[in-house]
Amino acid sequence: MLKIAVLVSGRGSNLQAIIDAIESGNINGKIEVVISNKNDAYALERARKHNIEGVFIEPLSYKSKEDYDRAIIKILEDKNIELVCLAGFMRILTPYFVNKYRGRIMNIHPSLLPAFPGLEVQKKALDYGVKFTGATVHFVDDGVDSGPIIIQSVVPVLDIDTSETLSERILKEEHRIYPEAIKLFAEGRISVKGRRAFIKHN
Ligand code: GRF
């Protein structure tokens, strides 16, 4: 059973999708811990409701970003975590963290990467005028939203879309593809060569 940690900062709807996929038996894994850099993240509440340990780590208590990441890693190591899932975690991991868990950190991003990395992504897509956008699950590397892509899902942009309506439709896809990517990982069906992630189909 895959030992998973989920790192969050906010409402945690992707965390919920992962919890649901585990509880329904879709993913052979267990969320050992949810770690947040925000004390009031609703994601921590979701964890509690499902008897999952939730830990708030206060960024202001650490001298440097690397010290902060070391505090997270201490927990991950104590729990023998095999996969780290970023789910709305609003911090950039230090190279120290990425090097330790390379190939074992996933992130979900609400665009078709490499288009629109960073923040305010749906607004950027609308402002640019793309007709299609979507969601991407990728491995985390040293850049921002730049690691090997595991799954993408395409969402059309409608003339009547606002950032909110577009975000909502993208989010539905996020909730579908993030658990799917974790399931593939748990089944050992993802391999990476250079920038490309390959999925073994049974
Ligand atoms: C999602 O849109 C995700 O793609 C982005 O941050 C948002 C987190 O939402 N990285 P939630 O906390 O999972 O509801």
Coordinates of C-alpha atoms and ligand atoms in Angstrom, one line a residue:
M1 CA 0.0 0.0 0.0
L2 CA 1.5 3.3 -1.1
K3 CA 2.3 5.7 1.7
I4 CA 1.2 9.2 0.7
A5 CA 1.7 12.6 2.1
V6 CA -0.4 15.5 0.8
L7 CA 0.8 19.1 1.2
V8 CA -1.9 21.8 1.2
S9 CA -2.5 25.5 1.9
G10 CA -6.2 26.0 1.3
R11 CA -9.6 24.5 0.7
G12 CA -8.4 21.0 -0.2
S13 CA -10.8 19.9 -2.8
N14 CA -8.1 17.9 -4.6
L15 CA -7.2 16.4 -1.2
Q16 CA -10.8 15.3 -0.9
A17 CA -10.8 13.7 -4.4
I18 CA -7.7 11.7 -3.4
I19 CA -9.3 10.7 0.0
D20 CA -12.5 9.6 -1.9
A21 CA -10.5 7.6 -4.4
I22 CA -8.7 5.8 -1.6
E23 CA -11.8 5.2 0.4
S24 CA -13.6 3.7 -2.6
G25 CA -10.7 1.3 -3.2
N26 CA -9.6 3.0 -6.4
I27 CA -6.1 3.7 -5.2
N28 CA -4.1 1.1 -3.2
G29 CA -2.7 3.7 -0.8
K30 CA -3.0 5.5 2.4
I31 CA -2.6 9.2 3.2
E32 CA -0.3 9.0 6.3
V33 CA -0.3 12.8 6.8
V34 CA -1.6 16.1 5.5
I35 CA 0.8 19.0 6.0
S36 CA -0.2 22.6 5.7
N37 CA 1.6 25.9 5.9
K38 CA -1.6 27.6 6.8
N39 CA -3.2 27.0 10.2
D40 CA -6.7 27.8 8.9
A41 CA -6.6 25.6 5.8
Y42 CA -9.9 23.9 5.3
A43 CA -7.9 21.0 4.0
L44 CA -6.8 20.2 7.6
E45 CA -10.5 20.0 8.6
R46 CA -11.1 17.5 5.8
A47 CA -8.2 15.4 7.0
R48 CA -9.6 15.4 10.5
K49 CA -13.0 14.3 9.3
H50 CA -11.4 11.3 7.7
N51 CA -9.1 10.5 10.7
I52 CA -6.0 11.5 8.8
E53 CA -3.3 13.2 10.7
G54 CA -3.1 16.9 9.9
V55 CA 0.0 18.9 10.7
F56 CA 0.3 22.7 10.5
I57 CA 3.9 23.8 10.2
E58 CA 4.4 27.6 10.9
P59 CA 6.7 29.1 8.2
L60 CA 7.6 32.0 10.5
S61 CA 9.2 29.6 13.0
Y62 CA 12.0 28.7 10.5
K63 CA 15.0 30.8 9.6
S64 CA 15.1 29.7 6.0
K65 CA 13.0 28.0 3.3
E66 CA 15.4 25.0 3.5
D67 CA 14.9 24.7 7.3
Y68 CA 11.2 24.7 6.7
D69 CA 11.5 22.0 4.1
R70 CA 13.7 20.0 6.4
A71 CA 10.9 20.1 9.0
I72 CA 8.5 18.7 6.4
I73 CA 11.1 16.0 5.4
K74 CA 11.5 14.9 9.0
I75 CA 7.8 14.0 9.1
L76 CA 8.0 12.4 5.7
E77 CA 10.9 10.3 6.7
D78 CA 9.5 9.3 10.0
K79 CA 6.4 8.0 8.2
N80 CA 8.3 6.4 5.3
I81 CA 6.4 8.4 2.7
E82 CA 6.7 7.1 -0.8
L83 CA 4.8 9.8 -2.7
V84 CA 4.3 13.5 -1.9
C85 CA 1.3 15.1 -3.5
L86 CA 1.1 18.9 -3.7
A87 CA -2.5 19.9 -3.7
G88 CA -2.8 23.6 -3.7
F89 CA 0.4 24.0 -1.7
M90 CA 1.3 27.6 -2.1
R91 CA 5.1 27.4 -1.6
I92 CA 7.9 26.5 -3.9
L93 CA 9.9 23.6 -2.7
T94 CA 13.6 24.1 -2.2
P95 CA 16.1 22.2 -4.4
Y96 CA 17.0 20.3 -1.2
F97 CA 13.5 18.9 -1.0
V98 CA 13.2 18.3 -4.7
N99 CA 16.5 16.4 -4.8
K100 CA 15.5 14.2 -1.9
Y101 CA 12.1 13.2 -3.4
R102 CA 12.8 13.6 -7.1
G103 CA 10.3 11.4 -9.1
R104 CA 8.2 11.1 -6.0
I105 CA 6.6 14.5 -5.9
M106 CA 3.5 15.3 -7.9
N107 CA 1.6 18.5 -8.5
I108 CA -1.7 19.5 -10.0
H109 CA -1.9 22.6 -12.1
P110 CA -5.0 24.3 -13.6
S111 CA -3.8 24.8 -17.1
L112 CA -2.3 22.8 -20.0
L113 CA 1.3 23.2 -19.1
P114 CA 3.7 24.6 -20.3
A115 CA 1.1 27.3 -21.0
F116 CA 0.3 29.5 -18.0
P117 CA 2.5 28.4 -15.2
G118 CA 2.4 30.2 -11.8
L119 CA -0.6 32.0 -10.3
E120 CA -4.0 33.4 -11.5
V121 CA -3.8 30.8 -14.2
Q122 CA -7.5 30.9 -15.4
K123 CA -7.4 34.7 -15.7
K124 CA -4.2 34.4 -17.8
A125 CA -5.9 31.8 -20.1
L126 CA -9.0 34.1 -20.6
D127 CA -6.8 37.2 -21.1
Y128 CA -4.7 35.4 -23.7
G129 CA -7.8 34.2 -25.5
V130 CA -7.0 30.5 -25.8
K131 CA -10.0 28.3 -26.9
F132 CA -8.8 25.4 -24.9
T133 CA -7.1 25.1 -21.5
G134 CA -7.3 22.3 -18.9
A135 CA -5.5 20.6 -16.1
T136 CA -2.1 19.0 -15.7
V137 CA -0.6 16.5 -13.3
H138 CA 3.1 16.5 -13.4
F139 CA 6.2 15.5 -11.4
V140 CA 7.9 18.3 -9.6
D141 CA 11.4 19.3 -10.7
D142 CA 13.5 22.4 -9.9
G143 CA 11.4 24.8 -11.8
V144 CA 7.9 26.2 -11.3
D145 CA 5.2 23.9 -12.8
S146 CA 7.8 22.5 -15.1
G147 CA 8.4 18.8 -14.4
P148 CA 7.5 15.8 -16.6
I149 CA 3.8 15.7 -17.5
I150 CA 1.9 12.6 -16.3
I151 CA -1.7 13.3 -17.4
Q152 CA -3.5 16.3 -19.0
S153 CA -7.2 17.0 -19.6
V154 CA -8.5 19.5 -22.1
V155 CA -11.3 22.0 -21.1
P156 CA -12.8 24.2 -23.7
V157 CA -13.0 28.0 -23.0
L158 CA -16.5 29.3 -23.6
D159 CA -17.4 32.8 -24.7
I160 CA -19.4 33.4 -21.5
D161 CA -16.6 32.1 -19.2
T162 CA -15.4 34.1 -16.3
S163 CA -12.3 33.1 -14.2
E164 CA -14.8 31.5 -11.8
T165 CA -16.8 29.4 -14.2
L166 CA -13.7 28.3 -16.0
S167 CA -12.0 27.4 -12.7
E168 CA -15.0 25.3 -11.7
R169 CA -14.9 23.3 -14.9
I170 CA -11.2 22.8 -14.8
L171 CA -11.4 21.7 -11.1
K172 CA -13.8 18.9 -12.1
E173 CA -11.0 17.6 -14.4
E174 CA -8.4 18.0 -11.7
H175 CA -10.5 15.9 -9.3
R176 CA -10.6 13.2 -12.0
I177 CA -7.0 13.1 -13.2
Y178 CA -5.1 13.7 -9.9
P179 CA -6.4 10.4 -8.3
E180 CA -5.9 8.7 -11.6
A181 CA -2.2 9.7 -11.7
I182 CA -1.7 8.6 -8.1
K183 CA -3.3 5.3 -8.9
L184 CA -0.9 4.8 -11.9
F185 CA 2.0 5.6 -9.6
A186 CA 0.8 3.2 -6.9
E187 CA 0.6 0.5 -9.6
G188 CA 4.1 1.2 -10.7
R189 CA 3.0 2.1 -14.2
I190 CA 4.7 5.4 -14.7
S191 CA 8.3 5.7 -16.0
V192 CA 10.2 8.8 -16.8
K193 CA 12.8 9.3 -19.5
G194 CA 14.2 12.9 -19.6
R195 CA 11.2 15.2 -19.8
R196 CA 8.8 12.5 -20.8
A197 CA 6.6 10.4 -18.5
F198 CA 5.3 7.1 -20.0
I199 CA 2.4 5.1 -18.8
K200 CA 2.3 1.4 -19.1
H201 CA -1.1 0.2 -20.2
N202 CA -2.2 -3.2 -19.2
Ligands
GRF1 C1 -6.2 23.9 -7.7 O1 -6.8 24.7 -8.7 C2 -4.9 23.4 -8.1 O2 -4.8 23.1 -9.5 C3 -4.0 24.5 -7.8 O3 -4.5 25.1 -6.6 C4 -5.9 24.8 -6.5 C5 -6.1 24.0 -5.2 O4 -7.4 23.8 -4.9 N1 -2.6 24.1 -7.7 P1 -7.8 22.8 -3.7 O5 -7.2 23.4 -2.5 O6 -7.4 21.4 -4.1 O7 -9.3 22.9 -3.7

